[in-house]
């Protein structure tokens, strides 16, 4: 497995977006990330939102991080292709990608396309973006689904353990990962900027689709139903229990980094799980752990060197 290098030219981040079309802002392996790509992704991320330039500018560092993550994922998939991975994308896959993206923006596909057109986002760029997202989802399916499939014993154990617990919550998460201690404050600052964007009116699922590093990003961060007792940190459980529906909660520190949460529905009564519900829950838990562990392993190899421009 080849080593992947990650360089971020932080001097760029303090400069205006305009007039730096050809500057390299990051390099992952042999692939440069240009400031023009950052600008296009920023226009795509905030399409349809009336935001002051100062708010947009604070999102630049997160856009760079997202593009770096996508380039890292590209390296992972290239390695997988040597082992037989092949996504076989079809026209209907792109159509479904448009539908998922429109749903995360709370818009119809036509309205979303109109917003992109008004904001100067080329459809060719959106197609490349969708191709990456769909291919990454196919890779996760190829690499992890068999290992994440629950056994009969795991399903039965889940049904016994989760039956009649103290309620559950349907929520979405926008997650930013902290790969090492020195990133703690910068990640917190980025997620606070995203929260400000949400306070300005951006739909939560749209922001999660554009900025989250979590495993549910393509679904706008939607986790579905989560049992209160399964939330891994007491502080997160307490904050969410005290929060109202359809309000941004956080940022809260998780095991992996910093997250914002959005509650859409509650079931405070609790009750037994069906076999299908238990199977889905065990599968999602195992899949999330497998994907996150691989991401951390790659992060140790990828974040090899950081160059700060002076």
Coordinates of C-alpha atoms in Angstrom, one line a residue:
X1 CA 0.0 0.0 0.0
X2 CA 1.5 3.3 -1.1
X3 CA 2.0 6.1 1.4
X4 CA -0.3 9.1 0.9
X5 CA 1.0 12.5 1.7
X6 CA -1.3 15.4 2.8
X7 CA -0.2 19.0 2.6
X8 CA -2.4 21.9 3.5
X9 CA -1.3 25.5 2.5
X10 CA -2.9 27.3 5.4
X11 CA -1.8 30.7 4.1
X12 CA -4.5 30.4 1.5
X13 CA -7.2 30.1 4.0
X14 CA -6.8 33.6 5.3
X15 CA -7.0 35.1 1.8
X16 CA -10.1 36.1 -0.2
X17 CA -11.5 33.4 -2.5
X18 CA -11.4 35.5 -5.6
X19 CA -8.2 36.0 -7.7
X20 CA -6.5 32.7 -6.6
X21 CA -8.1 30.4 -9.2
X22 CA -4.9 28.4 -9.9
X23 CA -3.4 28.0 -6.4
X24 CA -2.8 24.6 -5.0
X25 CA -4.3 24.5 -1.5
X26 CA -3.7 20.8 -0.7
X27 CA -2.0 17.7 -2.2
X28 CA -3.0 14.1 -1.4
X29 CA -0.6 11.6 -2.9
X30 CA 0.0 12.9 -6.5
X31 CA -3.4 14.7 -6.7
X32 CA -3.4 18.5 -6.2
X33 CA -6.5 20.2 -4.9
X34 CA -6.9 23.7 -6.4
X35 CA -8.5 26.8 -5.0
X36 CA -10.9 26.8 -8.0
X37 CA -12.2 23.4 -6.8
X38 CA -12.7 24.9 -3.3
X39 CA -14.7 27.8 -4.7
X40 CA -16.9 25.6 -6.8
X41 CA -17.6 23.2 -3.9
X42 CA -18.4 26.3 -1.7
X43 CA -20.8 27.6 -4.2
X44 CA -22.4 24.1 -4.4
X45 CA -22.6 23.8 -0.6
X46 CA -24.3 27.2 0.0
X47 CA -26.5 27.2 -3.1
X48 CA -29.9 28.8 -2.4
X49 CA -28.6 30.3 0.9
X50 CA -28.3 34.0 1.4
X51 CA -25.2 34.2 3.5
X52 CA -22.7 37.1 4.2
X53 CA -19.3 36.6 2.7
X54 CA -17.8 36.5 6.2
X55 CA -19.8 33.3 7.0
X56 CA -18.9 31.7 3.7
X57 CA -15.2 32.5 4.2
X58 CA -15.1 30.7 7.5
X59 CA -16.4 27.5 5.7
X60 CA -13.4 27.4 3.4
X61 CA -11.2 25.3 5.8
X62 CA -13.9 22.7 6.1
X63 CA -14.4 22.6 2.3
X64 CA -10.7 21.9 2.0
X65 CA -10.9 19.2 4.6
X66 CA -13.9 17.6 2.8
X67 CA -12.0 17.6 -0.5
X68 CA -8.9 16.1 1.1
X69 CA -11.1 13.3 2.6
X70 CA -12.6 12.6 -0.8
X71 CA -9.2 12.4 -2.3
X72 CA -8.2 10.0 0.4
X73 CA -11.2 7.9 -0.3
X74 CA -10.2 7.9 -4.0
X75 CA -6.8 6.4 -2.9
X76 CA -8.6 3.8 -0.9
X77 CA -10.8 2.8 -3.9
X78 CA -7.8 2.7 -6.2
X79 CA -6.2 0.2 -3.9
X80 CA -9.5 -1.8 -3.8
X81 CA -9.7 -1.9 -7.6
X82 CA -6.5 -4.0 -7.5
X83 CA -8.4 -6.5 -5.4
X84 CA -11.4 -6.6 -7.8
X85 CA -13.6 -3.7 -6.8
X86 CA -15.6 -2.3 -9.7
X87 CA -18.6 -0.1 -9.0
X88 CA -20.4 -0.3 -12.5
X89 CA -22.3 3.0 -12.3
X90 CA -25.5 3.4 -14.4
X91 CA -27.6 6.4 -15.5
X92 CA -30.2 5.5 -12.9
X93 CA -27.5 5.7 -10.2
X94 CA -26.9 9.3 -11.0
X95 CA -30.6 10.0 -11.1
X96 CA -31.0 8.5 -7.6
X97 CA -28.0 10.5 -6.5
X98 CA -29.8 13.7 -7.6
X99 CA -32.9 12.6 -5.7
X100 CA -30.9 12.0 -2.4
X101 CA -29.1 15.3 -2.7
X102 CA -32.4 17.2 -3.4
X103 CA -34.0 15.5 -0.4
X104 CA -31.1 16.6 1.8
X105 CA -31.7 20.2 0.6
X106 CA -35.5 19.9 1.1
X107 CA -36.0 20.7 -2.5
X108 CA -37.2 19.1 -5.7
X109 CA -34.5 18.0 -8.2
X110 CA -35.5 20.8 -10.6
X111 CA -35.3 23.5 -7.8
X112 CA -31.9 22.2 -6.7
X113 CA -30.6 22.2 -10.3
X114 CA -31.9 25.8 -10.6
X115 CA -30.1 26.9 -7.5
X116 CA -26.9 25.3 -8.7
X117 CA -27.2 27.0 -12.1
X118 CA -27.8 30.4 -10.4
X119 CA -24.8 29.9 -8.2
X120 CA -22.5 29.1 -11.0
X121 CA -22.1 25.4 -10.2
X122 CA -21.4 23.4 -13.5
X123 CA -23.5 20.2 -13.8
X124 CA -20.3 18.4 -14.9
X125 CA -18.9 19.1 -11.5
X126 CA -22.0 17.9 -9.7
X127 CA -21.9 14.7 -11.8
X128 CA -18.3 14.1 -10.7
X129 CA -19.3 14.7 -7.1
X130 CA -22.2 12.2 -7.4
X131 CA -19.9 9.7 -9.1
X132 CA -17.6 9.8 -6.2
X133 CA -20.3 9.6 -3.5
X134 CA -22.0 6.6 -5.3
X135 CA -18.7 4.9 -5.9
X136 CA -17.7 5.3 -2.2
X137 CA -21.0 3.9 -1.1
X138 CA -20.5 0.9 -3.4
X139 CA -17.0 0.4 -1.9
X140 CA -18.4 0.4 1.6
X141 CA -20.9 -2.2 0.4
X142 CA -18.2 -4.3 -1.3
X143 CA -15.7 -4.0 1.6
X144 CA -17.8 -4.3 4.7
X145 CA -21.4 -5.5 4.1
X146 CA -20.5 -9.2 4.5
X147 CA -18.6 -8.6 7.7
X148 CA -21.3 -6.4 9.1
X149 CA -24.2 -8.8 8.4
X150 CA -25.6 -9.9 11.8
X151 CA -25.7 -13.5 13.0
X152 CA -28.9 -15.0 14.4
X153 CA -27.4 -14.9 17.8
X154 CA -26.5 -11.2 17.5
X155 CA -30.1 -10.4 16.4
X156 CA -31.6 -12.4 19.3
X157 CA -29.2 -10.8 21.8
X158 CA -30.1 -7.3 20.4
X159 CA -33.9 -8.1 20.8
X160 CA -33.4 -9.2 24.4
X161 CA -31.2 -6.3 25.4
X162 CA -33.1 -3.5 23.7
X163 CA -36.6 -4.7 24.6
X164 CA -38.5 -2.1 26.7
X165 CA -35.7 0.3 27.0
X166 CA -36.3 3.8 28.0
X167 CA -37.3 5.2 24.7
X168 CA -35.5 6.1 21.5
X169 CA -34.9 9.1 19.2
X170 CA -34.7 9.6 15.5
X171 CA -31.8 11.9 14.7
X172 CA -29.3 13.1 12.2
X173 CA -25.6 13.9 12.9
X174 CA -23.1 16.2 11.3
X175 CA -19.7 14.7 12.4
X176 CA -16.2 16.2 12.0
X177 CA -13.4 13.8 13.1
X178 CA -10.4 14.7 15.2
X179 CA -7.5 12.6 14.0
X180 CA -4.9 13.8 16.5
X181 CA -4.8 16.0 19.6
X182 CA -3.3 19.0 17.8
X183 CA -6.5 19.2 15.6
X184 CA -8.9 19.6 18.5
X185 CA -9.4 23.4 18.4
X186 CA -9.3 23.7 14.7
X187 CA -12.1 21.0 14.3
X188 CA -14.1 22.7 17.0
X189 CA -13.8 26.1 15.3
X190 CA -14.9 24.5 11.9
X191 CA -18.0 23.0 13.4
X192 CA -18.9 26.2 15.2
X193 CA -18.8 27.9 11.8
X194 CA -21.1 25.3 10.4
X195 CA -23.5 25.8 13.3
X196 CA -23.5 29.5 12.5
X197 CA -24.5 28.5 8.9
X198 CA -27.3 26.5 10.3
X199 CA -28.4 29.4 12.4
X200 CA -28.5 31.5 9.3
X201 CA -31.2 29.1 7.9
X202 CA -29.4 26.2 6.0
X203 CA -31.3 22.9 6.4
X204 CA -29.5 20.5 8.7
X205 CA -29.5 17.6 6.2
X206 CA -28.1 19.9 3.5
X207 CA -25.2 20.9 5.8
X208 CA -24.6 17.2 6.8
X209 CA -24.6 16.2 3.1
X210 CA -22.0 18.8 2.2
X211 CA -19.8 18.9 5.3
X212 CA -20.1 15.8 7.4
X213 CA -17.4 13.2 7.6
X214 CA -19.7 10.7 9.1
X215 CA -20.8 7.4 7.6
X216 CA -24.3 8.6 7.0
X217 CA -23.3 11.7 5.0
X218 CA -24.9 10.6 1.7
X219 CA -28.2 10.4 3.6
X220 CA -27.9 13.9 5.1
X221 CA -26.5 12.5 8.3
X222 CA -29.7 10.5 9.1
X223 CA -29.1 7.7 11.6
X224 CA -32.7 6.7 11.9
X225 CA -33.9 5.4 15.3
X226 CA -31.3 5.4 18.1
X227 CA -32.0 4.1 21.6
X228 CA -31.2 6.5 24.4
X229 CA -29.2 3.9 26.3
X230 CA -27.1 3.2 23.2
X231 CA -25.6 6.7 23.1
X232 CA -22.0 6.1 24.1
X233 CA -21.4 9.3 26.2
X234 CA -23.7 10.4 29.0
X235 CA -23.2 14.1 28.1
X236 CA -24.5 13.5 24.6
X237 CA -27.5 11.6 26.0
X238 CA -28.4 14.3 28.5
X239 CA -28.0 17.1 26.0
X240 CA -30.2 15.4 23.4
X241 CA -32.9 14.5 26.1
X242 CA -33.1 18.1 27.1
X243 CA -33.3 19.4 23.5
X244 CA -36.4 20.2 21.5
X245 CA -37.2 18.5 18.2
X246 CA -36.0 20.3 15.1
X247 CA -33.3 22.3 16.9
X248 CA -29.5 22.1 16.4
X249 CA -27.8 20.4 19.4
X250 CA -24.1 20.9 20.0
X251 CA -21.3 20.9 19.1
X252 CA -20.8 17.9 21.4
X253 CA -17.6 15.9 21.8
X254 CA -17.9 12.3 20.7
X255 CA -15.4 9.4 20.7
X256 CA -14.4 10.4 17.2
X257 CA -14.5 14.2 17.2
X258 CA -17.1 17.0 17.3
X259 CA -20.7 16.6 16.2
X260 CA -23.9 18.5 15.7
X261 CA -27.2 16.7 16.1
X262 CA -30.8 17.2 14.8
X263 CA -33.8 15.4 16.4
X264 CA -36.7 14.8 14.2
X265 CA -38.9 12.4 16.3
X266 CA -39.0 10.8 19.7
X267 CA -40.5 7.6 21.1
X268 CA -40.4 7.9 24.9
X269 CA -42.5 4.8 25.5
X270 CA -40.0 2.3 24.4
X271 CA -41.0 -1.3 23.5
X272 CA -39.8 -4.5 22.0
X273 CA -37.8 -4.7 18.8
X274 CA -39.0 -6.8 15.8
X275 CA -36.5 -9.2 14.3
X276 CA -36.1 -6.9 11.3
X277 CA -35.5 -3.8 13.5
X278 CA -32.9 -5.7 15.5
X279 CA -31.2 -7.0 12.4
X280 CA -31.0 -3.4 11.0
X281 CA -29.7 -2.0 14.2
X282 CA -26.9 -4.6 14.6
X283 CA -25.9 -4.2 11.0
X284 CA -25.6 -0.4 11.2
X285 CA -23.6 -0.6 14.5
X286 CA -21.2 -3.1 13.0
X287 CA -20.9 -1.3 9.7
X288 CA -20.2 2.1 11.4
X289 CA -17.5 0.6 13.6
X290 CA -15.8 -1.2 10.6
X291 CA -15.8 2.0 8.4
X292 CA -14.6 4.2 11.2
X293 CA -11.8 1.9 12.2
X294 CA -10.6 1.8 8.6
X295 CA -10.8 5.5 8.3
X296 CA -8.6 5.9 11.4
X297 CA -6.1 3.4 10.1
X298 CA -5.8 5.3 6.9
X299 CA -5.6 8.6 8.7
X300 CA -2.5 7.4 10.5
X301 CA -0.8 6.8 7.1
X302 CA -2.3 9.7 5.3
X303 CA -1.7 12.6 7.6
X304 CA 2.0 12.1 7.2
X305 CA 3.2 15.7 6.9
X306 CA 1.6 19.1 7.1
X307 CA 3.3 22.1 5.4
X308 CA 2.2 25.5 6.7
X309 CA 2.8 28.3 4.3
X310 CA 4.4 31.4 5.8

